[in-house]
Coordinates of C-alpha atoms in Angstrom, one line a residue:
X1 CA -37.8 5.3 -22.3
X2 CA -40.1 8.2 -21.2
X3 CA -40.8 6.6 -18.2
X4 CA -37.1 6.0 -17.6
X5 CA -36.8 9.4 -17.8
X6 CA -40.2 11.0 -16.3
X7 CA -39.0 8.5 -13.0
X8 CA -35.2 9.6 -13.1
X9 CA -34.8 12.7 -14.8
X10 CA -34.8 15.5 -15.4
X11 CA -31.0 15.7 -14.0
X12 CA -28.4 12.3 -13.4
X13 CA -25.4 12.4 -11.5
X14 CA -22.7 10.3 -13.0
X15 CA -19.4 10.2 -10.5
X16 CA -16.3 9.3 -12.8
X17 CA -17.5 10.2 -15.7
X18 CA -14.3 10.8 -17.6
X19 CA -13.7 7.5 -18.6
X20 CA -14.9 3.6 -18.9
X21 CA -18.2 2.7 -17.4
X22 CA -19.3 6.4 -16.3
X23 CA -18.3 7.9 -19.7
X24 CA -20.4 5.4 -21.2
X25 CA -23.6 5.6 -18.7
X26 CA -23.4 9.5 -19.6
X27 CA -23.5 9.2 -22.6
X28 CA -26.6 7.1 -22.5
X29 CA -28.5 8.4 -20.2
X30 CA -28.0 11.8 -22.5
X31 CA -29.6 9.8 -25.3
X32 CA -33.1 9.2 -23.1
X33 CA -33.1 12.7 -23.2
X34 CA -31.6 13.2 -19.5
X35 CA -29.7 15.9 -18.0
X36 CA -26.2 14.4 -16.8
X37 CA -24.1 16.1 -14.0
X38 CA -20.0 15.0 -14.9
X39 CA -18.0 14.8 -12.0
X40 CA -14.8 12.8 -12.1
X41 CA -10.9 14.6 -11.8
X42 CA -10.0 15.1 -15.2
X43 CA -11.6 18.3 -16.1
X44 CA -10.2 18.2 -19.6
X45 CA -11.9 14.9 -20.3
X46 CA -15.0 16.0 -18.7
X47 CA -15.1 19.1 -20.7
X48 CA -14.8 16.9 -23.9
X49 CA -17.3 14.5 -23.1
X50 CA -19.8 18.1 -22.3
X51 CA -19.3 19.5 -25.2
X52 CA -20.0 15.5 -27.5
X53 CA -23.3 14.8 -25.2
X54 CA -24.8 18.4 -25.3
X55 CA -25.1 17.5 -29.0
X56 CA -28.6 15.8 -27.6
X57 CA -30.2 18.6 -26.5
X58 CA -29.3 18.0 -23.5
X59 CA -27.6 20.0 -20.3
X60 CA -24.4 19.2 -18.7
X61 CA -23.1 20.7 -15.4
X62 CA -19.2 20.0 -14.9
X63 CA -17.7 19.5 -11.4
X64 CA -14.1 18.8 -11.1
X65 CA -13.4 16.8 -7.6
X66 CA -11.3 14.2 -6.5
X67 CA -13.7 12.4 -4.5
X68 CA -11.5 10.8 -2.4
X69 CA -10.4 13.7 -0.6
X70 CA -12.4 14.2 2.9
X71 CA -14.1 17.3 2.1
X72 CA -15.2 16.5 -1.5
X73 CA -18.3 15.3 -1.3
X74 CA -19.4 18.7 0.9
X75 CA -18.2 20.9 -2.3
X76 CA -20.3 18.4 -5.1
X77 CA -23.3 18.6 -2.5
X78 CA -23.4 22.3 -2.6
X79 CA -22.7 22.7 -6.1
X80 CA -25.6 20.4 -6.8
X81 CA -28.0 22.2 -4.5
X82 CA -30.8 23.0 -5.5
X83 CA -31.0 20.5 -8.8
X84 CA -33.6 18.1 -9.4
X85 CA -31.3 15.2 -9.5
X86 CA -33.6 11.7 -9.5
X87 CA -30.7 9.1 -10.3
X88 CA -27.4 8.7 -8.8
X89 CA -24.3 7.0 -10.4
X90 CA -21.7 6.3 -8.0
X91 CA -19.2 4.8 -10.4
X92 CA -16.0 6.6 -9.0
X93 CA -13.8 3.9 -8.0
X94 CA -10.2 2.2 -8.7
X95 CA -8.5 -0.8 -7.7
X96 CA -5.2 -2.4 -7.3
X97 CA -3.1 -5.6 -7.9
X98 CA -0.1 -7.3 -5.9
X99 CA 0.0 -8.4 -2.6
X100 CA -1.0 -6.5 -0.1
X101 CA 2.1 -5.9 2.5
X102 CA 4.0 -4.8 -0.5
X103 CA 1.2 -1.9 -1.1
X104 CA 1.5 1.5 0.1
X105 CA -1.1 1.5 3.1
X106 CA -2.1 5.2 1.7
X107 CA -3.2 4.0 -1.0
X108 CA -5.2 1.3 0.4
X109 CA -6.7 4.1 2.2
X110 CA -7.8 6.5 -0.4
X111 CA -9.1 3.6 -2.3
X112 CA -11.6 2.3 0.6
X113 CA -12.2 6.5 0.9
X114 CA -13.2 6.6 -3.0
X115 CA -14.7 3.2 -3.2
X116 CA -16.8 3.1 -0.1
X117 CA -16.6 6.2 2.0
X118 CA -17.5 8.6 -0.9
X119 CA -19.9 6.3 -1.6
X120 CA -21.8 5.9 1.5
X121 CA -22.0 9.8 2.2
X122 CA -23.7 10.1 -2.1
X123 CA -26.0 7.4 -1.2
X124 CA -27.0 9.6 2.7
X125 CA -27.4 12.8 0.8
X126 CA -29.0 12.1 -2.5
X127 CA -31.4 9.1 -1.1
X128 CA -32.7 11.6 1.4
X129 CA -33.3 13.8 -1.9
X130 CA -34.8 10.9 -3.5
X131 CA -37.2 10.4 -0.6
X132 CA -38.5 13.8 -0.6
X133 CA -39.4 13.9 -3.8
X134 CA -41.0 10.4 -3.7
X135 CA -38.8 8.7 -6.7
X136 CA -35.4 8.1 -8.4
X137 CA -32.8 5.7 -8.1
X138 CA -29.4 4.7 -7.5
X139 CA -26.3 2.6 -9.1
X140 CA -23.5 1.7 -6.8
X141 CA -20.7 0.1 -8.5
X142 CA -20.1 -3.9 -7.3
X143 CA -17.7 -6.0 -9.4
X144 CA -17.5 -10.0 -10.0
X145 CA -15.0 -9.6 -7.3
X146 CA -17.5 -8.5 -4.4
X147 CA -18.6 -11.7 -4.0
X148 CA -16.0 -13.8 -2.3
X149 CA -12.0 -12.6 -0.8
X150 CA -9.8 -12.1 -3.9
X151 CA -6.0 -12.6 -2.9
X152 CA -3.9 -10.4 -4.9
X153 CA -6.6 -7.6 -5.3
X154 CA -7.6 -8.0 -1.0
X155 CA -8.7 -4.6 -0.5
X156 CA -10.2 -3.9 -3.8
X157 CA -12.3 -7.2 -3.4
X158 CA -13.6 -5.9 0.2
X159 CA -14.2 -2.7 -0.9
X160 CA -16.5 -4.1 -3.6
X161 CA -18.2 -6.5 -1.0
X162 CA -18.8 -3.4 1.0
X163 CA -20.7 -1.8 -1.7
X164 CA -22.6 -4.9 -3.4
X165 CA -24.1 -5.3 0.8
X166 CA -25.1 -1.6 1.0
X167 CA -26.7 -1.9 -2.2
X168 CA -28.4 -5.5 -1.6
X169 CA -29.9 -3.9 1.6
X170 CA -31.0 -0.2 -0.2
X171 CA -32.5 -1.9 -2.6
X172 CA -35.3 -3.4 -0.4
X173 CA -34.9 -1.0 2.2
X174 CA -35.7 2.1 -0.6
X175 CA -38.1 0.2 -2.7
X176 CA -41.2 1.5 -0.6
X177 CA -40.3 5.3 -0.9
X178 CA -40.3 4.8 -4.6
X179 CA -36.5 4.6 -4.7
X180 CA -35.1 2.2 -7.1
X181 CA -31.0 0.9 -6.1
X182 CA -28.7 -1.2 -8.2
X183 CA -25.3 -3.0 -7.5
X184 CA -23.9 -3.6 -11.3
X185 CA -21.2 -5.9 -11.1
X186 CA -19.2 -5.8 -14.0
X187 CA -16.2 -8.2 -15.0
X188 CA -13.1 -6.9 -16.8
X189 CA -14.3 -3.8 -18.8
X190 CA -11.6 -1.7 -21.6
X191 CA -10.8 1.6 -19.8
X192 CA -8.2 2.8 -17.8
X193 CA -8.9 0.9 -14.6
X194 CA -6.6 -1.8 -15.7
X195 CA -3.8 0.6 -15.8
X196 CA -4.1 2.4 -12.8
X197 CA -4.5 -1.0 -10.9
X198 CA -1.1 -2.1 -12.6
X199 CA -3.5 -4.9 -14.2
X200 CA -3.3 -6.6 -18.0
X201 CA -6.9 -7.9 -19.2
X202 CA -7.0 -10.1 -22.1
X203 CA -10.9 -10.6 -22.5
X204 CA -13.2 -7.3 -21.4
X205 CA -16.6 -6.0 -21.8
X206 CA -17.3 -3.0 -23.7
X207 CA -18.3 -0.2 -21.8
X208 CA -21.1 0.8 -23.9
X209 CA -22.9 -2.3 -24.0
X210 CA -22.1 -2.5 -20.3
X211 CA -23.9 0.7 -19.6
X212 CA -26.9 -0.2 -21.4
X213 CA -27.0 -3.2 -19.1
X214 CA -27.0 -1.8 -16.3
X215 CA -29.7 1.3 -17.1
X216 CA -31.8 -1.4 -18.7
X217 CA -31.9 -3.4 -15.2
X218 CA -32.3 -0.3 -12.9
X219 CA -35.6 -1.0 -11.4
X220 CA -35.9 -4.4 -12.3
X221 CA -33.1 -6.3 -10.6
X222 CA -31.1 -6.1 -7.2
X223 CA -27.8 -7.2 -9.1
X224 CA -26.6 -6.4 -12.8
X225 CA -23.9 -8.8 -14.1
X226 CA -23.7 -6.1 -17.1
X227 CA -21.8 -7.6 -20.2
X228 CA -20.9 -11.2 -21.3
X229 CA -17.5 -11.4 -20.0
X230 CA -19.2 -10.5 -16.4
X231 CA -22.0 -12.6 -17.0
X232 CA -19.6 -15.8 -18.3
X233 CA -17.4 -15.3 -15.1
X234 CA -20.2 -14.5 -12.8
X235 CA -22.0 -17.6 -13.5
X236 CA -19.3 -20.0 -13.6
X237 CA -18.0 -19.1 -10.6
X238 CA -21.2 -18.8 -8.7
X239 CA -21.3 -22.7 -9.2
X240 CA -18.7 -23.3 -7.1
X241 CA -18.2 -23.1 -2.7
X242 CA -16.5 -19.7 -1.5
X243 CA -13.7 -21.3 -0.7
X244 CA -12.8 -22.6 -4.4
X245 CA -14.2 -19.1 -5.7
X246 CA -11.4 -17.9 -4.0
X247 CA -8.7 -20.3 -5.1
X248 CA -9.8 -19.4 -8.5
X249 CA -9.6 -15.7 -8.6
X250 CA -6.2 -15.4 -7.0
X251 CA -5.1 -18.1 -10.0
X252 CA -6.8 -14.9 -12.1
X253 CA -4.7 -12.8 -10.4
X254 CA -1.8 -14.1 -10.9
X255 CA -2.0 -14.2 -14.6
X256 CA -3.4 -10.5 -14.4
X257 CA -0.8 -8.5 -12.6
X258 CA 1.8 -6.6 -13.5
X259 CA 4.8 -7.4 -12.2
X260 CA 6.8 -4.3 -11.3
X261 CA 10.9 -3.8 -11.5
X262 CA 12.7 -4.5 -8.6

């Protein structure tokens, strides 16, 4: 734990931090005695979550942003200027269910924005802060979905592959500046993401033991399947051709969404 910290403290970034998986990654990197930075839209929730993890003698700095709005990531880069920030979080992210035509196309928009354009620019601006100071790391957020089409969830599933490729190919293209990157790819986890994506989840991962996962692989691993749910999914489908992955995940899907009056 004190080399956990002495590589990625003294200061974290944790985007969506007011809920699920980046609640709970806050709240354990503020255990190892890290300094977290809460961004995420909710300023209420963030606030909360401040005041609970200060309780370890810890700092917090929140910032208030909707990420997926073009000029975001310019107002969390220059209220973060100037910190020592040696790990990155870039949990921020939602996803949707339902076929795609019957979407509204801004949606789909803001959610490749969020899931892979805010993304991308984090990675740019921190990694080259990473470099300079010769160490750190990052987390980029894949799911079980990033590895094959999903019907039902199209977008979502592609936005997912997006990230789980960037991270594959940071991960060995960082390694040598002392930069350590991780794709966690979580299954169903018990937060608000199944709401927002208009999703019912009977069997999910608890976001504290998937948090500990994925901290506990940073630096060890190119892919975390964090939590047993992911890891029982992960495997079983990773047995099978893409094609039949794909056939079974829009069977998933079927059972999973919502289906909406009218």
């Amino acid at each position: 734990m004190k080399d956990f910290k002495s590589k990625y403290g003294p200061w974290a970034l944790v985007t969506g931090a007011s809920d699920g998986i980046g609640r709970a990654v806050a709240k354990e990197l503020a255990g190892l005695g890290i300094n977290v930075v809460l961004v995420a839209r909710n300023k209420t929730k963030l606030d909360e979550l401040s005041r609970e993890i200060e309780t370890n003698k810890v700092q917090t700095k929140v910032i208030s942003l909707d990420l997926s709005l073009p000029d975001a990531n310019s107002k969390l880069f220059a209220q973060t200027a100037g910190m020592d920030i040696g790990l990155l979080c870039a949990i921020a992210g939602y996803g949707s269910s339902g076929n795609f035509l019957d979407s509204e196309i801004s949606t789909e928009l803001n959610m490749l924005d969020l899931n892979c354009r805010a993304v991308i620019e984090q990675a740019h601006h921190y990694g080259r802060l990473l470099k300079a100071r010769g160490k750190g790391g990052m987390i980029l957020m894949g799911s079980i979905f990033s590895f094959q089409g999903v019907p039902g969830s199209a977008n979502y599933a592609a936005t997912k592959s997006y990230t789980q490729s960037l991270a594959e190919g940071l991960h060995y293209e960082l390694k040598p500046l002392g930069i350590d990157v991780l794709s966690a790819a979580p299954g169903p986890v018990r937060s608000g993401f199944a709401d927002r994506a208009d999703m019912k989840m009977s069997q999910t991962d608890q976001p504290a033991i998937v948090a500990q996962q994925i901290l506990a692989a940073l630096g060890h691993s190119v892919t975390v399947r964090p939590g047993p749910v992911s890891k029982l999914l992960g495997y079983s489908l990773g047995t099978l051709p893409r094609s039949l992955r794909i056939k079974m995940l829009e069977k998933v899907m079927t059972t999973m969404t919502i289906t909406k009056p009218g």
